[in-house]
Short mmCIF file of C-alpha atoms and ligand atoms in Angstrom, two decimals:
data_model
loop_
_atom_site.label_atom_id
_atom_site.label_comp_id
_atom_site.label_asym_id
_atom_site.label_seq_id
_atom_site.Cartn_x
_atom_site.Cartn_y
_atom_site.Cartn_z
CA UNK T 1 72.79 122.00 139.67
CA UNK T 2 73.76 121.96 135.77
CA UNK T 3 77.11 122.45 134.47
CA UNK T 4 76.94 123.72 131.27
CA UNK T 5 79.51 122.68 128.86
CA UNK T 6 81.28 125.51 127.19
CA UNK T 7 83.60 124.33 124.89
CA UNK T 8 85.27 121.00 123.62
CA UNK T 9 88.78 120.84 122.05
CA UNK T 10 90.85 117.42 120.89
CA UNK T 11 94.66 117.24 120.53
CA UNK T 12 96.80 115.06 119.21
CA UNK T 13 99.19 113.57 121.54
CA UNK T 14 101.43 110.55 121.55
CA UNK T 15 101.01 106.85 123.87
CA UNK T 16 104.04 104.85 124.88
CA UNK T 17 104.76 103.37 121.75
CA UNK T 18 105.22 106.69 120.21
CA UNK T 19 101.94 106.02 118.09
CA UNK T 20 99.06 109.30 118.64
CA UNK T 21 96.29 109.08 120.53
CA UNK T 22 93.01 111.79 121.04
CA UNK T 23 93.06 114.05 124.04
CA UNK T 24 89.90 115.89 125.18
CA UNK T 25 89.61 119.00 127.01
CA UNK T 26 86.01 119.80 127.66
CA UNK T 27 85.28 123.63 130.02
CA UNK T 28 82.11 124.05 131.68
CA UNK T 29 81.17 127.52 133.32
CA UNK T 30 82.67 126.96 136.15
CA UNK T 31 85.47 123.85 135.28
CA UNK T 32 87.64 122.21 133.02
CA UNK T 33 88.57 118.38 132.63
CA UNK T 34 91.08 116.79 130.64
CA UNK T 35 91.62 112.65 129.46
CA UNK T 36 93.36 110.74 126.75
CA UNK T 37 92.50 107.69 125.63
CA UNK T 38 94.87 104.13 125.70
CA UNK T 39 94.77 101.18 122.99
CA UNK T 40 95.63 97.39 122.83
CA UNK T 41 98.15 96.19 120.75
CA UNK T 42 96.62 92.51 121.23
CA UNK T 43 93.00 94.44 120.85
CA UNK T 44 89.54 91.99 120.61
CA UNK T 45 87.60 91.40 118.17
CA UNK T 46 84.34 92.52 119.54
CA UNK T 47 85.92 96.34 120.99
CA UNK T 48 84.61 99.35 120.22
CA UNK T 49 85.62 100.79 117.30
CA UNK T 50 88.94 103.44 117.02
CA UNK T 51 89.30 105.54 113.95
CA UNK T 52 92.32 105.88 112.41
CA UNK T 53 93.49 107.93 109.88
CA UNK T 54 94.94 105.31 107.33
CA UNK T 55 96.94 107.25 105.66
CA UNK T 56 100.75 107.68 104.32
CA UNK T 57 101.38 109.84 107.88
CA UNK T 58 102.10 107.49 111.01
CA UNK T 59 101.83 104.02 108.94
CA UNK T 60 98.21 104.60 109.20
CA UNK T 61 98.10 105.19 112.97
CA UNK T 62 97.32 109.05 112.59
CA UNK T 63 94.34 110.31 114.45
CA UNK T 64 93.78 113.77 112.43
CA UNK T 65 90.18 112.33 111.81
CA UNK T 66 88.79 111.35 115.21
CA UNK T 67 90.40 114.84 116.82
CA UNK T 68 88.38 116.62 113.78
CA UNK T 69 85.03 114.24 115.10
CA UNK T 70 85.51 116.47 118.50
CA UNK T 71 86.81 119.12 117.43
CA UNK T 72 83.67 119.71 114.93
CA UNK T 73 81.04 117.18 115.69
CA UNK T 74 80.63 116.73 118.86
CA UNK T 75 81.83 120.22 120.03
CA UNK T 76 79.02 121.73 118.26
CA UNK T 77 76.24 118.87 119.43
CA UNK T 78 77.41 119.40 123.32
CA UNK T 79 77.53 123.17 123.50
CA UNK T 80 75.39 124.04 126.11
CA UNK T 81 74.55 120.51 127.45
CA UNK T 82 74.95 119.66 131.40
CA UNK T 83 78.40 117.81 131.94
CA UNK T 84 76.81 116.70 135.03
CA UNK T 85 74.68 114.33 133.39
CA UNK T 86 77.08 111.77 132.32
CA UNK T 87 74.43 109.48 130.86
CA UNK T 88 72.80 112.67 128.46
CA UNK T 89 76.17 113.18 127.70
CA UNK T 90 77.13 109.23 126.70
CA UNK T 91 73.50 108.83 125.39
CA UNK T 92 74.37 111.85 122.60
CA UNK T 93 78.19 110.74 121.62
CA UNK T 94 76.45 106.89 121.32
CA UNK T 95 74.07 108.79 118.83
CA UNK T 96 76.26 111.11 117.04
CA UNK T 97 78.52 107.76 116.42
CA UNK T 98 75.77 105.76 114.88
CA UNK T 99 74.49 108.76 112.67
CA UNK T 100 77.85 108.89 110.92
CA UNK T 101 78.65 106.12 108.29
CA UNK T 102 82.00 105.58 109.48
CA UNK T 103 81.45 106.36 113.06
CA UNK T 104 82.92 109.11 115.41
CA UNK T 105 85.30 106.60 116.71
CA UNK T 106 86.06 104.80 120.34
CA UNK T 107 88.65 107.02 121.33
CA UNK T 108 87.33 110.58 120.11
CA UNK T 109 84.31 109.33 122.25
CA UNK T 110 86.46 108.06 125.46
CA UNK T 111 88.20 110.94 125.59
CA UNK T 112 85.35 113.03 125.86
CA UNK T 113 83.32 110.69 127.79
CA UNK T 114 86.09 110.56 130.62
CA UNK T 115 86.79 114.77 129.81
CA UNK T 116 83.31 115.63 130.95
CA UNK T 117 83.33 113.41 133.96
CA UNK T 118 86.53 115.41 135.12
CA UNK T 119 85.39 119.09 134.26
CA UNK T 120 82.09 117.44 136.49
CA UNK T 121 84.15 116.52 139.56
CA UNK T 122 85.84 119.44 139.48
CA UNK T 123 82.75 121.77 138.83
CA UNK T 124 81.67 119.23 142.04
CA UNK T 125 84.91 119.79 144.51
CA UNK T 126 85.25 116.26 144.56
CA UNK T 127 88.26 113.65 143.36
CA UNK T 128 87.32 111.46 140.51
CA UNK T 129 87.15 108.16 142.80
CA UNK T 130 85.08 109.75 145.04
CA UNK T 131 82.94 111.21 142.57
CA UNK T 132 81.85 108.40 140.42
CA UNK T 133 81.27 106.35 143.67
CA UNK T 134 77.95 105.66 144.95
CA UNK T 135 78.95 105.53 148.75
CA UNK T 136 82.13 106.66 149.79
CA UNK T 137 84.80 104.33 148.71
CA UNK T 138 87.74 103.41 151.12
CA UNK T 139 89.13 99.59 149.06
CA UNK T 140 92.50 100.00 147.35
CA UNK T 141 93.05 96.97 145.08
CA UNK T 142 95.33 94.47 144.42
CA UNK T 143 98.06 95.54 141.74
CA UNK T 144 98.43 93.12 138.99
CA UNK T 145 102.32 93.83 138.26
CA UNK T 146 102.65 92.69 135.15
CA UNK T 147 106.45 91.63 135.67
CA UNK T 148 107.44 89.54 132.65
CA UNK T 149 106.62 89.92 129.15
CA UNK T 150 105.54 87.47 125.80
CA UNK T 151 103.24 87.45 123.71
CA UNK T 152 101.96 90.12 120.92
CA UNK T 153 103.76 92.85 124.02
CA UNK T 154 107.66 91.34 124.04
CA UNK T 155 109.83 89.25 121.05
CA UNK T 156 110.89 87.12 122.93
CA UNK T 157 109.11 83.74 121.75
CA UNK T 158 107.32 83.45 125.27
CA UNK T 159 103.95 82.67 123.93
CA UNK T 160 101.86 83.78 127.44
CA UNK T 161 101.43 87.74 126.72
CA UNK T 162 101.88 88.68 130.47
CA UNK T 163 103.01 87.14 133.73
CA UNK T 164 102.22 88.80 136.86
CA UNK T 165 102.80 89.17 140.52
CA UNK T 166 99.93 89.56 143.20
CA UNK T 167 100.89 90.83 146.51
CA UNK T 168 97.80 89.83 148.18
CA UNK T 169 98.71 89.00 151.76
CA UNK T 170 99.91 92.26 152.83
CA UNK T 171 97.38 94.94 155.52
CA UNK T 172 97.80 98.15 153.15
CA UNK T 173 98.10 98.95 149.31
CA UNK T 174 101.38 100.64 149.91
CA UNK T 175 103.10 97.99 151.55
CA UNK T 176 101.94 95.34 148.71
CA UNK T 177 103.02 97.66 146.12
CA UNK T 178 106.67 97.59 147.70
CA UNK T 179 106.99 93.73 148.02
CA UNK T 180 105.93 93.78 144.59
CA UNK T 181 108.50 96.65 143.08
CA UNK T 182 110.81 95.19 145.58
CA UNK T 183 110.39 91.23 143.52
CA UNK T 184 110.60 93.18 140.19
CA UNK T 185 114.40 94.53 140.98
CA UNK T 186 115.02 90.98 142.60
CA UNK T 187 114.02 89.47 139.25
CA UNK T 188 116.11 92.20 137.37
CA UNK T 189 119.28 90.83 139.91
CA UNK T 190 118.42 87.51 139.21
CA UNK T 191 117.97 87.79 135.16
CA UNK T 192 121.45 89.74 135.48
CA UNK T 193 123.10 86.74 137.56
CA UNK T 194 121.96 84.13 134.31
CA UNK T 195 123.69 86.87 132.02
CA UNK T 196 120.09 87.22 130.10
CA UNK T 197 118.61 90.45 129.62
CA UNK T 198 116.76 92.79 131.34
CA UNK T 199 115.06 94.97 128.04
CA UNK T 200 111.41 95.41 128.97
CA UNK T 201 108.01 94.42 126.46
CA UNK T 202 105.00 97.24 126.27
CA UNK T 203 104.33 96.98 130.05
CA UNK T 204 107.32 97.51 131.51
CA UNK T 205 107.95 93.46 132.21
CA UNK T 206 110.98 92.20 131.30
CA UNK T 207 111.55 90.60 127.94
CA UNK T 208 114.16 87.53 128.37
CA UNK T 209 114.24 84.54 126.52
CA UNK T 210 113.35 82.05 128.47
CA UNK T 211 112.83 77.89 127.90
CA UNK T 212 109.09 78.64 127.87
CA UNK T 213 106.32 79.33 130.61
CA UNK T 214 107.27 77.13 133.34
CA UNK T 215 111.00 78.44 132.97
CA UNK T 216 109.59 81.98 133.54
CA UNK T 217 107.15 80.94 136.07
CA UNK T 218 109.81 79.35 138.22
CA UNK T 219 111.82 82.88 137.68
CA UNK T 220 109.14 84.32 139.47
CA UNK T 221 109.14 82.21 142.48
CA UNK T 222 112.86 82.92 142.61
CA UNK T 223 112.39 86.43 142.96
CA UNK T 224 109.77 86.45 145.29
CA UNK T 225 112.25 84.30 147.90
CA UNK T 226 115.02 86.61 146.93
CA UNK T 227 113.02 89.55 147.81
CA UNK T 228 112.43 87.88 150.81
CA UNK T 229 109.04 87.25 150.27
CA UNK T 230 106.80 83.84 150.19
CA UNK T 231 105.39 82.67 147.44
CA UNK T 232 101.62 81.75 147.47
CA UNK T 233 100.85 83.31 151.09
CA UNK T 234 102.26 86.62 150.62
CA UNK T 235 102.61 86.98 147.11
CA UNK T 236 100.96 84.57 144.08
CA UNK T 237 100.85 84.49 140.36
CA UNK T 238 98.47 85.45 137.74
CA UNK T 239 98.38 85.13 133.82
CA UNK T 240 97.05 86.41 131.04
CA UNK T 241 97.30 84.08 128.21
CA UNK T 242 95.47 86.85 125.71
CA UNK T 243 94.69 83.32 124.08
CA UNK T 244 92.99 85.00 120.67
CA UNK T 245 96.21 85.86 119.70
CA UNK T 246 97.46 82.00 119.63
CA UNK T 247 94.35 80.91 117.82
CA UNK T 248 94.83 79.84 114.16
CA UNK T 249 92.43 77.18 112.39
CA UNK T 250 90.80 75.77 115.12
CA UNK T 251 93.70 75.13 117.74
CA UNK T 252 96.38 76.76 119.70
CA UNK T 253 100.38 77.49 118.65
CA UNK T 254 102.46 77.60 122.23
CA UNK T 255 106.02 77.28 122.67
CA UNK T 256 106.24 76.00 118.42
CA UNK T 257 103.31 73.20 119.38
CA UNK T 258 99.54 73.72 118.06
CA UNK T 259 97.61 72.31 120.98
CA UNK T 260 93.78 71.75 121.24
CA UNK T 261 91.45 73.45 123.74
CA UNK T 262 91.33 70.25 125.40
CA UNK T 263 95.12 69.68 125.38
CA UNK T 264 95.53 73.60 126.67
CA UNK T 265 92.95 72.57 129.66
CA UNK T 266 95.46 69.76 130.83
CA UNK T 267 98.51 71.75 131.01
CA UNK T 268 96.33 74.78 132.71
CA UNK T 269 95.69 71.99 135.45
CA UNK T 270 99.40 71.11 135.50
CA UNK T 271 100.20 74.58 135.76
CA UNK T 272 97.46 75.35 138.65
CA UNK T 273 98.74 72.42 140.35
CA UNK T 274 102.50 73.25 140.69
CA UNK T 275 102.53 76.90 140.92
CA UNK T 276 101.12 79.18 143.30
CA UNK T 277 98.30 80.84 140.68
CA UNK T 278 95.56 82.48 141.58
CA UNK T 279 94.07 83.86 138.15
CA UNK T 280 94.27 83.15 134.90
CA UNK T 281 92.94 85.39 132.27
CA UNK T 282 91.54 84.48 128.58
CA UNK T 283 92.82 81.10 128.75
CA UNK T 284 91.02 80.71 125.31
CA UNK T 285 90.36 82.72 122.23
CA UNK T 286 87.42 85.38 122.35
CA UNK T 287 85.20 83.43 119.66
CA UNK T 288 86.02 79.80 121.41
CA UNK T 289 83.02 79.57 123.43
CA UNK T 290 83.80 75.26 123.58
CA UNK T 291 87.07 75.79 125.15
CA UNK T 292 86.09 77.89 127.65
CA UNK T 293 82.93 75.74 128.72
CA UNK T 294 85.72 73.03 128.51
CA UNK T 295 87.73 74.42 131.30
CA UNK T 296 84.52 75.10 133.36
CA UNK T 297 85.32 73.36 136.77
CA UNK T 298 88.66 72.16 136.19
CA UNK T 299 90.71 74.89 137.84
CA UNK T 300 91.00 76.27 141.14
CA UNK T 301 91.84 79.42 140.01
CA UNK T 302 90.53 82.46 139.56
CA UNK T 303 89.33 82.43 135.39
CA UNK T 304 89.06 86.02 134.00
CA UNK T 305 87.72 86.97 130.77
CA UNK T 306 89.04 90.21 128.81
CA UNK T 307 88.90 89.61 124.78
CA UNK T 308 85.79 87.43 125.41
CA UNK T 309 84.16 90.24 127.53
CA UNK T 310 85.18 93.38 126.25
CA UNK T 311 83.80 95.30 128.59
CA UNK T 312 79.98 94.94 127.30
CA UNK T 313 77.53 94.19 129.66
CA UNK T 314 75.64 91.77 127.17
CA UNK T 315 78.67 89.52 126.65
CA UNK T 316 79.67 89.67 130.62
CA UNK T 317 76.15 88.31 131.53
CA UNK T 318 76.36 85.55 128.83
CA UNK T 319 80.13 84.69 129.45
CA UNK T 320 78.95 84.35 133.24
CA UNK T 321 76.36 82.05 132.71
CA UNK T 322 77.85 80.17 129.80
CA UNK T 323 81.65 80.31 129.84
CA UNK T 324 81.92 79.91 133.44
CA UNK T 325 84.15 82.62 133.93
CA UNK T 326 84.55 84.36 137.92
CA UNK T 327 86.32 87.26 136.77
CA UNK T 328 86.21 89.94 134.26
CA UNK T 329 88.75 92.63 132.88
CA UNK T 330 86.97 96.49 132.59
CA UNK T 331 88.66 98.89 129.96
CA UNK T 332 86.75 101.56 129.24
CA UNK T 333 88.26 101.79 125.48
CA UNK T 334 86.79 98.66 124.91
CA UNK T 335 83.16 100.10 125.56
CA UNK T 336 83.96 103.82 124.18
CA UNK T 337 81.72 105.24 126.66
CA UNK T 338 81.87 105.89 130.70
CA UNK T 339 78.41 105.30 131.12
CA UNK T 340 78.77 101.49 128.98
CA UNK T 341 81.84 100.87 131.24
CA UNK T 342 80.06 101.89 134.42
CA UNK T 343 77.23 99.43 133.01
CA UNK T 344 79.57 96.89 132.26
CA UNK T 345 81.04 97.47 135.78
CA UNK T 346 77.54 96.59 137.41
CA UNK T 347 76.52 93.71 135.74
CA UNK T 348 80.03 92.21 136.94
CA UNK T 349 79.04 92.91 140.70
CA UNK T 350 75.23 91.21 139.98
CA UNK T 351 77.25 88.39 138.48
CA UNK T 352 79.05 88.09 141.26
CA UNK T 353 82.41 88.17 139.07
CA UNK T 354 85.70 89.80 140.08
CA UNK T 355 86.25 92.73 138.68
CA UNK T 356 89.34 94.05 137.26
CA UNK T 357 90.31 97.24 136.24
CA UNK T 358 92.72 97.88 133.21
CA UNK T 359 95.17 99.46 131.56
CA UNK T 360 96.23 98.87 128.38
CA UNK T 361 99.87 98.40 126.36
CA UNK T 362 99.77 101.44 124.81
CA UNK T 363 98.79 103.91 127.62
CA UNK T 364 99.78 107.94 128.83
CA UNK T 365 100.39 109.17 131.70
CA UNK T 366 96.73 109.77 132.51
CA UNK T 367 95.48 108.03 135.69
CA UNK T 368 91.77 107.85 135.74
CA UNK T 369 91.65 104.41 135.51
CA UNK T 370 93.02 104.12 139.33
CA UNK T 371 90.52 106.33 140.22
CA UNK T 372 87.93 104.31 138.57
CA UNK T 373 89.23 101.01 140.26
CA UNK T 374 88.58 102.78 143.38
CA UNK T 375 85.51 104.41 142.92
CA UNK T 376 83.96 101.23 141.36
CA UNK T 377 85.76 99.42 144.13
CA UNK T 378 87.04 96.82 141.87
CA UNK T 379 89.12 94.22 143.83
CA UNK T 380 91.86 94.50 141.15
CA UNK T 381 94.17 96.85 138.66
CA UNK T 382 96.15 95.96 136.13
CA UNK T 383 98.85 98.76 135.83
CA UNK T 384 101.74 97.13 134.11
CA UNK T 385 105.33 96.29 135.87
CA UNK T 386 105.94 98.94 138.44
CA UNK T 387 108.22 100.68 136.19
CA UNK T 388 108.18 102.91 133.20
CA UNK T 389 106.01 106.32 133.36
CA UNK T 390 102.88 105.24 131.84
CA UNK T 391 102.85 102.79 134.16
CA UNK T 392 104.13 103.87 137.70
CA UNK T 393 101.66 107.33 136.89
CA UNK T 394 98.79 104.77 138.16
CA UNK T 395 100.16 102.74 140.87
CA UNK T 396 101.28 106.58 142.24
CA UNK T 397 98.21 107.84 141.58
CA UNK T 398 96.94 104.80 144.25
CA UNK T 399 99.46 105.72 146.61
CA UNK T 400 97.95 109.26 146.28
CA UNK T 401 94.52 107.94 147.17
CA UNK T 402 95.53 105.49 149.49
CA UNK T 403 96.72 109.00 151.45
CA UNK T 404 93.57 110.41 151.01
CA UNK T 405 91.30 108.37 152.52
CA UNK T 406 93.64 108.06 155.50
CA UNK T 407 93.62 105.87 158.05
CA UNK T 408 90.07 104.51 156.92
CA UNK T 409 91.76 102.67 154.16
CA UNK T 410 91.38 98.77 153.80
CA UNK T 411 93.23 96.52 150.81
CA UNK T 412 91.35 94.12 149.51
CA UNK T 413 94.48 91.75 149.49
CA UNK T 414 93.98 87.98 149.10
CA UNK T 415 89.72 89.00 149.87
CA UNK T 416 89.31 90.07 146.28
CA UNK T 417 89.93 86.88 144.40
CA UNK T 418 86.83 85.19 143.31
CA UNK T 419 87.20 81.08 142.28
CA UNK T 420 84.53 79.73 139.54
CA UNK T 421 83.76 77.57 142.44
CA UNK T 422 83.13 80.38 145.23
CA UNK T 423 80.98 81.73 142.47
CA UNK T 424 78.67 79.23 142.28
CA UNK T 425 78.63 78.20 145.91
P1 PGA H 1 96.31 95.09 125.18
O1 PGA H 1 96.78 94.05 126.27
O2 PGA H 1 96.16 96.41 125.82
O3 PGA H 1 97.43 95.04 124.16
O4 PGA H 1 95.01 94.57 124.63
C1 PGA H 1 96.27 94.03 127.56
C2 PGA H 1 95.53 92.75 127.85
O5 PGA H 1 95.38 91.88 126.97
O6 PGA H 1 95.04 92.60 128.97
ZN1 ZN H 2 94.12 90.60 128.56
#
């Protein structure tokens, strides 16, 4: 049955770091679906394409053009189309972007991408999980809770971008998202107790200055004991190193040292070795194809690419073969479509790869993403600490699913993690 799109309008409204972002809101004849689109602040080379106004208003940040791209463009080329046809409807934005010099723009497309696919759930009865699910899903995944911040997201000189908890040996979602909010207030007592403070970066981790990763790495143990949790079994550690953004001339700068990929490859092993990590994402820069084939087999962990990926299906398939990563971030702002993501999505699961859903640092309140992770049934979501709106609005949106598929509900838990090694086994 067709669901014929009736009108498409784009708003401005603002993300968490008070800088705008496009909001779609596409009606059908018999629905209406609304989305807004996140960005990166430590963004990859090789993403789709935002446009930005780059003018005087907003330092530049203004997104007057890409709402006018909707607004006019591609309100007048979908009139009429089927909003159930997701990949008509991706096919004609992909087109309409390429026909203009400039382009239409990553987020005006996202946001009506992911508009369309509501207004079609809802024109369907159905909840977004369920609906862009090709069985029916009942996995909740593990919540990356991104719990301290560096990087290009904090100040603080940390120069790891995000270091986060895993709650991966618990029966249920809900009960590993409480050990995990539970460790992030221990870790607020405990940062309180050393008199250092308990601001927060982009994510909603806190921002202390620490004496460098191990420092904050040990922190973490701390509060997991404190909570009265334990470390490893119940819940482990994962980074993201968002290495491109260390990468100058050929070699690395961490903690006011420029280190070479091979150097960087020791202390990961150190690292792997004395803490209980289970994944570590873009442990090199996105164009460093010779450090990441360095690592290759070194690790135990779990070695995730996002910057080196970004969400393209192309660049998964080569990264899997050649970089010898075993997991792979998925935000759809980095493909500008749902139907690239979704493709991106499946070539992960042929590749046998871990697949992680994600956020990014500047987000709103919107949720679809945890209905995404669920749908796709990807073992993992990054959401951010377990604090701050932008954030919590997914991890509650989990809970909310969690609910709904009732007592048929698994957690993927410590199951979802995928080792290099496991891959090729
Ligand atoms: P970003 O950070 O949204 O600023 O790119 C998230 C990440 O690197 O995973
Ligand atoms: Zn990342």
């Amino acid at each position: 049955m067709s669901v014929k799109i009736t009108g498409i309008i784009a708003r401005m409204v603002l993300d968490s770091r008070g800088i705008p972002t496009v909001e779609a809101t596409v009606r059908t004849d018999r629905s209406e679906g609304t989305a807004s689109v996140p960005a990166g602040t430590s963004s990859g080379a090789h993403e789709a394409r935002e446009v930005r106004d780059g003018d005087r208003r907003w330092n530049g940040q203004g997104v007057r053009k890409a709402v006018s791209h909707v607004n006019v463009e591609i309100a007048r080329a979908l009139r009429g189309a089927d909003a159930a046809d997701q990949g008509a409807i991706d096919a004609r934005l992909q087109e309409l972007d390429r026909a203009k010099r400039s382009g239409l723009g990553a987020n005006a497309l996202l946001a009506v991408s992911l508009a369309t696919l509501q207004a079609a759930a809802e024109a369907a009865k159905e909840p977004l999980w369920r609906y862009v699910a090709e069985g029916e899903p009942r996995g909740l995944p593990v919540p990356m809770l991104n719990v301290l911040n560096g990087g290009a997201h904090a100040d603080n000189g940390l120069s790891i971008q995000e270091f986060m908890i895993l709650p991966i040996g618990f029966d249920a979602f809900s009960e590993a998202l409480r050990a995990g909010a539970e460790t992030y207030r221990a870790l607020y007592d405990i940062l309180v107790d050393r008199g250092l403070s308990t601001g927060v970066g982009l994510e909603g981790g806190f921002a202390p200055e620490l004496d460098g990763h191990h420092d904050a790495l040990d922190l973490l143990l701390q509060a997991i004991e404190r909570a009265g949790y334990r470390p490893g079994e119940q819940i482990a550690l994962a980074l993201d190193v968002a290495a491109s953004e260390l990468y100058r001339g050929g070699g690395y700068r961490f903690d006011g040292h420029t280190l070479s990929a091979e150097q960087l490859a020791i202390e990961y092993e150190t690292l792997t070795q004395r803490y209980p990590l289970v994944s570590l994402e873009d442990p090199y820069a996105e164009d460093d194809w010779g450090g990441w084939k360095a690592l290759k087999g070194r690790v135990a962990t779990q070695v995730v690419a996002d910057d080196l990926t970004v969400t393209d299906a192309k660049r998964i398939t080569k990264a899997a073969t050649e970089a010898g990563i075993s997991g792979v971030i998925l935000k759809p702002n980095q493909a500008g479509t749902y139907t690239e993501a979704a493709a991106a999505r499946r070539v992960a699961a042929e590749q046998g790869l871990a697949a992680i859903a994600s956020h990014r640092s500047r987000e709103t309140t919107d949720a679809w993403i945890s209905d995404l992770a669920v749908g796709w049934e990807t073992g993992f979501i990054k959401a951010g600490a377990p604090a701050r709106g932008e954030r919590v609005a997914k991890y509650n949106r989990l809970l909310a699913i969690e609910r709904a598929i009732g007592s048929q509900a698994v957690y993927h838990g410590r199951n979802a993690l995928v080792t290099t090694e496991a891959r090729h086994a």
